[in-house]
Coordinates of C-alpha atoms in Angstrom, one line a residue:
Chain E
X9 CA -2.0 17.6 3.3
X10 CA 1.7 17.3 3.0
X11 CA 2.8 18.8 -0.8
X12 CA 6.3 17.9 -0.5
X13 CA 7.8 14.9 1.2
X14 CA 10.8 13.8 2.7
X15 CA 10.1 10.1 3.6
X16 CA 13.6 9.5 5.5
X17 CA 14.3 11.3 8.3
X18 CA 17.5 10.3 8.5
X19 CA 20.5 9.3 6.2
X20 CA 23.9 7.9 7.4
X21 CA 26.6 8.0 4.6
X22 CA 30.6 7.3 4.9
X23 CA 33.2 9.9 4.6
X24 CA 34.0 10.2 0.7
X25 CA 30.6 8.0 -0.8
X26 CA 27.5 9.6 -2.1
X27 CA 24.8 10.8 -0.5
X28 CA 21.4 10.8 -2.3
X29 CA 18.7 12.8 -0.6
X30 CA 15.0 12.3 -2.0
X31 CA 11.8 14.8 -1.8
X32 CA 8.5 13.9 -3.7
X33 CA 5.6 16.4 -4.1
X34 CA 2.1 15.8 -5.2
X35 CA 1.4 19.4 -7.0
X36 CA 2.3 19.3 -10.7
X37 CA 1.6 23.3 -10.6
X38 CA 5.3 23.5 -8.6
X39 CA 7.6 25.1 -11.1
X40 CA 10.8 25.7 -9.2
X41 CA 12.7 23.5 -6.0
X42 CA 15.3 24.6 -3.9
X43 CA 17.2 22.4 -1.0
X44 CA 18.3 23.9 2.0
X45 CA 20.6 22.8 4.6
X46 CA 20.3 23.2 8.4
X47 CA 23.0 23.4 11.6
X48 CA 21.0 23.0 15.5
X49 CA 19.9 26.1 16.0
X50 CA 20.7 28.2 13.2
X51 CA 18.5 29.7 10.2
X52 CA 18.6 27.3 6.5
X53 CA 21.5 28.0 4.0
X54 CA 20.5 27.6 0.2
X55 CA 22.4 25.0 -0.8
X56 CA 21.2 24.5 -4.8
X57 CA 17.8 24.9 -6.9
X58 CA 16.0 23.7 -10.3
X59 CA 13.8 24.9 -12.6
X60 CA 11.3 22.8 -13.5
X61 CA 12.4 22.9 -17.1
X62 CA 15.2 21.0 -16.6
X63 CA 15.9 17.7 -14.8
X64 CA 19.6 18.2 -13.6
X65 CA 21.1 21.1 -12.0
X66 CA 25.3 20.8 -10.8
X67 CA 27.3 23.3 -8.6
X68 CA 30.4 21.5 -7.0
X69 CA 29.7 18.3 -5.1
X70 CA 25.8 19.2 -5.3
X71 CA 23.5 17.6 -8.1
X72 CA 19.6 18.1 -7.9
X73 CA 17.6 15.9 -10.6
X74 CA 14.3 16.5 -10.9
X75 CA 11.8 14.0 -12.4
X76 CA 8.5 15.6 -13.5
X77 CA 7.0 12.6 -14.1
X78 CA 7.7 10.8 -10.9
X79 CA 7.5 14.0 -9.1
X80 CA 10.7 13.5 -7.3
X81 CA 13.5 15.0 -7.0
X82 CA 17.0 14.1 -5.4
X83 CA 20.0 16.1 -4.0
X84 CA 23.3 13.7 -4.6
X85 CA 26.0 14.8 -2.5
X86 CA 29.6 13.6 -3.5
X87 CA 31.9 13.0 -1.9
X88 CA 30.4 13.5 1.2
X89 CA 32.3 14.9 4.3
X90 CA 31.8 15.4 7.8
X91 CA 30.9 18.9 7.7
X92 CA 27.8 17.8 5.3
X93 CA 26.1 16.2 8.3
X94 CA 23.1 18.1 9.0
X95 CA 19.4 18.6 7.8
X96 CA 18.4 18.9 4.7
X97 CA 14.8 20.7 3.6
X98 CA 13.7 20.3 0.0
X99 CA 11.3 23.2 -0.9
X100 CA 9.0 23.9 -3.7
X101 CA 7.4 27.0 -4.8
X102 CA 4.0 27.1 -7.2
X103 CA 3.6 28.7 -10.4
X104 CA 0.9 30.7 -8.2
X105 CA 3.8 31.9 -5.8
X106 CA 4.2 34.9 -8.4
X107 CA 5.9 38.0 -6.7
X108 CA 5.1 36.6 -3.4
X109 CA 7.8 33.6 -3.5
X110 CA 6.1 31.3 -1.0
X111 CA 8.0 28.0 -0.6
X112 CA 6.8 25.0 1.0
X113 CA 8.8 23.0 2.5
X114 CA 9.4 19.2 3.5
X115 CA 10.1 18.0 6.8
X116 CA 13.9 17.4 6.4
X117 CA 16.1 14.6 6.6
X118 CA 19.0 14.4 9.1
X119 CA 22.4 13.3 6.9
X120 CA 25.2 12.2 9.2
X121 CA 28.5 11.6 7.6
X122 CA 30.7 8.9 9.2
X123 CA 34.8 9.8 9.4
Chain A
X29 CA 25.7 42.2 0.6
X30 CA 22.6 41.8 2.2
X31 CA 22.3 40.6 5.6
X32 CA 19.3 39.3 7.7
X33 CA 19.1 40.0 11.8
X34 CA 16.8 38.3 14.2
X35 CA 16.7 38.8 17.8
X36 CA 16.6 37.5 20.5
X37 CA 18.6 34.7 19.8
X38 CA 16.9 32.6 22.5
X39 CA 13.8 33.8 24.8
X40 CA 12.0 32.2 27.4
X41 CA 8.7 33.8 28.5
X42 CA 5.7 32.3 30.8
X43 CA 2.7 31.2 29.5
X44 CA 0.0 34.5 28.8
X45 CA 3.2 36.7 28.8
X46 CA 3.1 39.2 25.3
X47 CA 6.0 38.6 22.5
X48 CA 7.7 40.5 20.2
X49 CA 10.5 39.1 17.9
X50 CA 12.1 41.6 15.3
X51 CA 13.8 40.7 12.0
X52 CA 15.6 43.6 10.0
X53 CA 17.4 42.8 6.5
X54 CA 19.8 45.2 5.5
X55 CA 21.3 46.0 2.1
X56 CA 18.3 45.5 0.1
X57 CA 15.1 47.3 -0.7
X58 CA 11.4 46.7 -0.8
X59 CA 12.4 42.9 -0.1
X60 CA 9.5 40.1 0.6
X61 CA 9.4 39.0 4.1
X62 CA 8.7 36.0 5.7
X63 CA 7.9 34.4 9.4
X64 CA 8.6 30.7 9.5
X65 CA 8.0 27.7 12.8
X66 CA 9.8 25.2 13.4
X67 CA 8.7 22.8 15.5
X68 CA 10.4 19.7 17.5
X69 CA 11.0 17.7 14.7
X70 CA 8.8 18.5 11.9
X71 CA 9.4 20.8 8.8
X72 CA 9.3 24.7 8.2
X73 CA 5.7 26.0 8.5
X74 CA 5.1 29.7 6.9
X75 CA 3.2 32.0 9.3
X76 CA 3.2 34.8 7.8
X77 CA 4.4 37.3 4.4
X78 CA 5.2 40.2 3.5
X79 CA 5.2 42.1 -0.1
X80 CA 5.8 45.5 1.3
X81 CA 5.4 47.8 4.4
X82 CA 2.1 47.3 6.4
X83 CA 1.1 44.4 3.9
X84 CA 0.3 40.8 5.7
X85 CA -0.9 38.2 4.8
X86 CA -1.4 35.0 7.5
X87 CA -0.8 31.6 6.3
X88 CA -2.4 29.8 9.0
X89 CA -5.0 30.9 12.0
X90 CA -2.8 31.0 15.5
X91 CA -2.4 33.0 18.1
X92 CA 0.3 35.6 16.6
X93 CA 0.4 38.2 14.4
X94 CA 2.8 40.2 12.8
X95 CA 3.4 43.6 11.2
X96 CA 6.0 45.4 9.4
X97 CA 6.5 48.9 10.2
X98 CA 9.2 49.6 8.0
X99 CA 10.5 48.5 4.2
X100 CA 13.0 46.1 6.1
X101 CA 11.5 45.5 9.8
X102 CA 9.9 42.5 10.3
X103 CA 8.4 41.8 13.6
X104 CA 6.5 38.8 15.2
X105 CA 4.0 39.3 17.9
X106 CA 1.8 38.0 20.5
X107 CA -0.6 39.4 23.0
X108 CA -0.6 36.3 25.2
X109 CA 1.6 33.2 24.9
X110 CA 0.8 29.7 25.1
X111 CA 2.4 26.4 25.4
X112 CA 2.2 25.3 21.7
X113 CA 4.2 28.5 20.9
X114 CA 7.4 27.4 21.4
X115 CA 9.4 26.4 18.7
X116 CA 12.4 27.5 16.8
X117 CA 11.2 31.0 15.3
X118 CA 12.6 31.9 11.6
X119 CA 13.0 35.3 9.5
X120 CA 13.2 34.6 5.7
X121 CA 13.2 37.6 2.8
X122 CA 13.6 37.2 -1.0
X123 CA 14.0 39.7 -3.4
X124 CA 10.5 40.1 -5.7
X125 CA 12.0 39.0 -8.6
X126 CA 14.4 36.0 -7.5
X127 CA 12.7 32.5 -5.9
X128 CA 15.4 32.0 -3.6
X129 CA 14.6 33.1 0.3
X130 CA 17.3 33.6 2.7
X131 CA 17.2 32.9 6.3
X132 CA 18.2 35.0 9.4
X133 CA 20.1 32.7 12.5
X134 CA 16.5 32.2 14.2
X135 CA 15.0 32.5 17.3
X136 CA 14.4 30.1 20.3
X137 CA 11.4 30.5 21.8
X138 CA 10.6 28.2 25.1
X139 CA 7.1 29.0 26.6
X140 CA 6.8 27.7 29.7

């Protein structure tokens, strides 16, 4: 059973518009999210996270929303540039997670920014 | 700063060969460890973690295993490869109080 979801695999975007990434989960016991971002062949870099008790979360050209009720939650990237294009893991962690910090993660979505 | 090593960077072993990857984090203490997968084209799968030295705990039943001799050693093992082991090979740690993990470059492992 897949907790957290990322139903499009990919995203293309134009240099300089927004890109809006998406992520649903199903476990309401998730209190904190996290997106990653992903070059070929090397490790994730944290990009951006949110509490759950708040709904927006802004550092630079990265905003994460997060809508409890909808269970969604979006990364908006703007204004996108070339060096954005890569994958992009949302990742959840459950009020469970306690000292241990396990995250689960979706299954990414490719961004590709056009010059 | 803390820093996170994984090597090899890419490995190609036979099928039935053993494995051993190794993950070291430097300029922390008593960190939380983490092995992740990832296979062609699907998400990050957690294999195993770590709270502290010679503490395990396995996510999911496969054919690895892995210990963790020391505070910051990591290390990713396998008494006899097969096929469905190859993937893209991750190190994470997190400090205990903090929900953020941070990833090492990775490992490339082609079983063939």
């Amino acid at each position: 059973d897949q907790q957290v979801k990322q139903n499009s695999p990919s995203l293309s975007v134009q240099e300089g518009r927004i890109s809006i990434l998406n992520c649903d989960y199903t476990n309401s016991m998730f209190d904190y999210f996290l997106w990653y971002k992903k070059y070929p062949a090397e490790g994730p870099t944290f990009l951006i996270s949110i509490s759950s008790i708040k709904d927006k979360n802004e550092d630079g050209r990265f905003t994460v929303f997060l809508n409890k009720s909808a269970k969604h939650l979006s990364l908006h990237i703007v204004p996108s540039q070339p060096g954005d294009s890569a994958v992009y893991f949302c990742a959840a962690r459950g009020k469970y997670g306690g000292a241990t910090n396990k995250l689960i993660f979706g299954t990414g979505t490719l961004l590709a920014v056009q010059p | 700063s803390q820093t996170i090593h994984q090597w090899p960077a890419t490995l190609v072993q036979p099928v039935g060969s053993p494995l051993s990857l190794e993950c070291t984090v430097e300029g922390t203490s008593n960190p939380n460890l983490y092995w992740y997968r990832q296979a062609a084209g699907r998400g990050l799968q957690l294999l195993f973690y770590s709270v502290g030295i010679g503490q395990i705990s396995s996510e999911v039943p496969q054919n690895l295993s892995a210990s963790r001799p020391q505070d910051r050693q990591f290390i990713l093992s396998s008494k006899k490869l097969l096929l469905s082991d190859s993937g893209f090979y991750l190190c994470a740690w997190s400090a205990i109080s903090e929900e953020t993990q941070y990833f090492g470059p990775g490992t490339r492992l082609l079983v063939l």
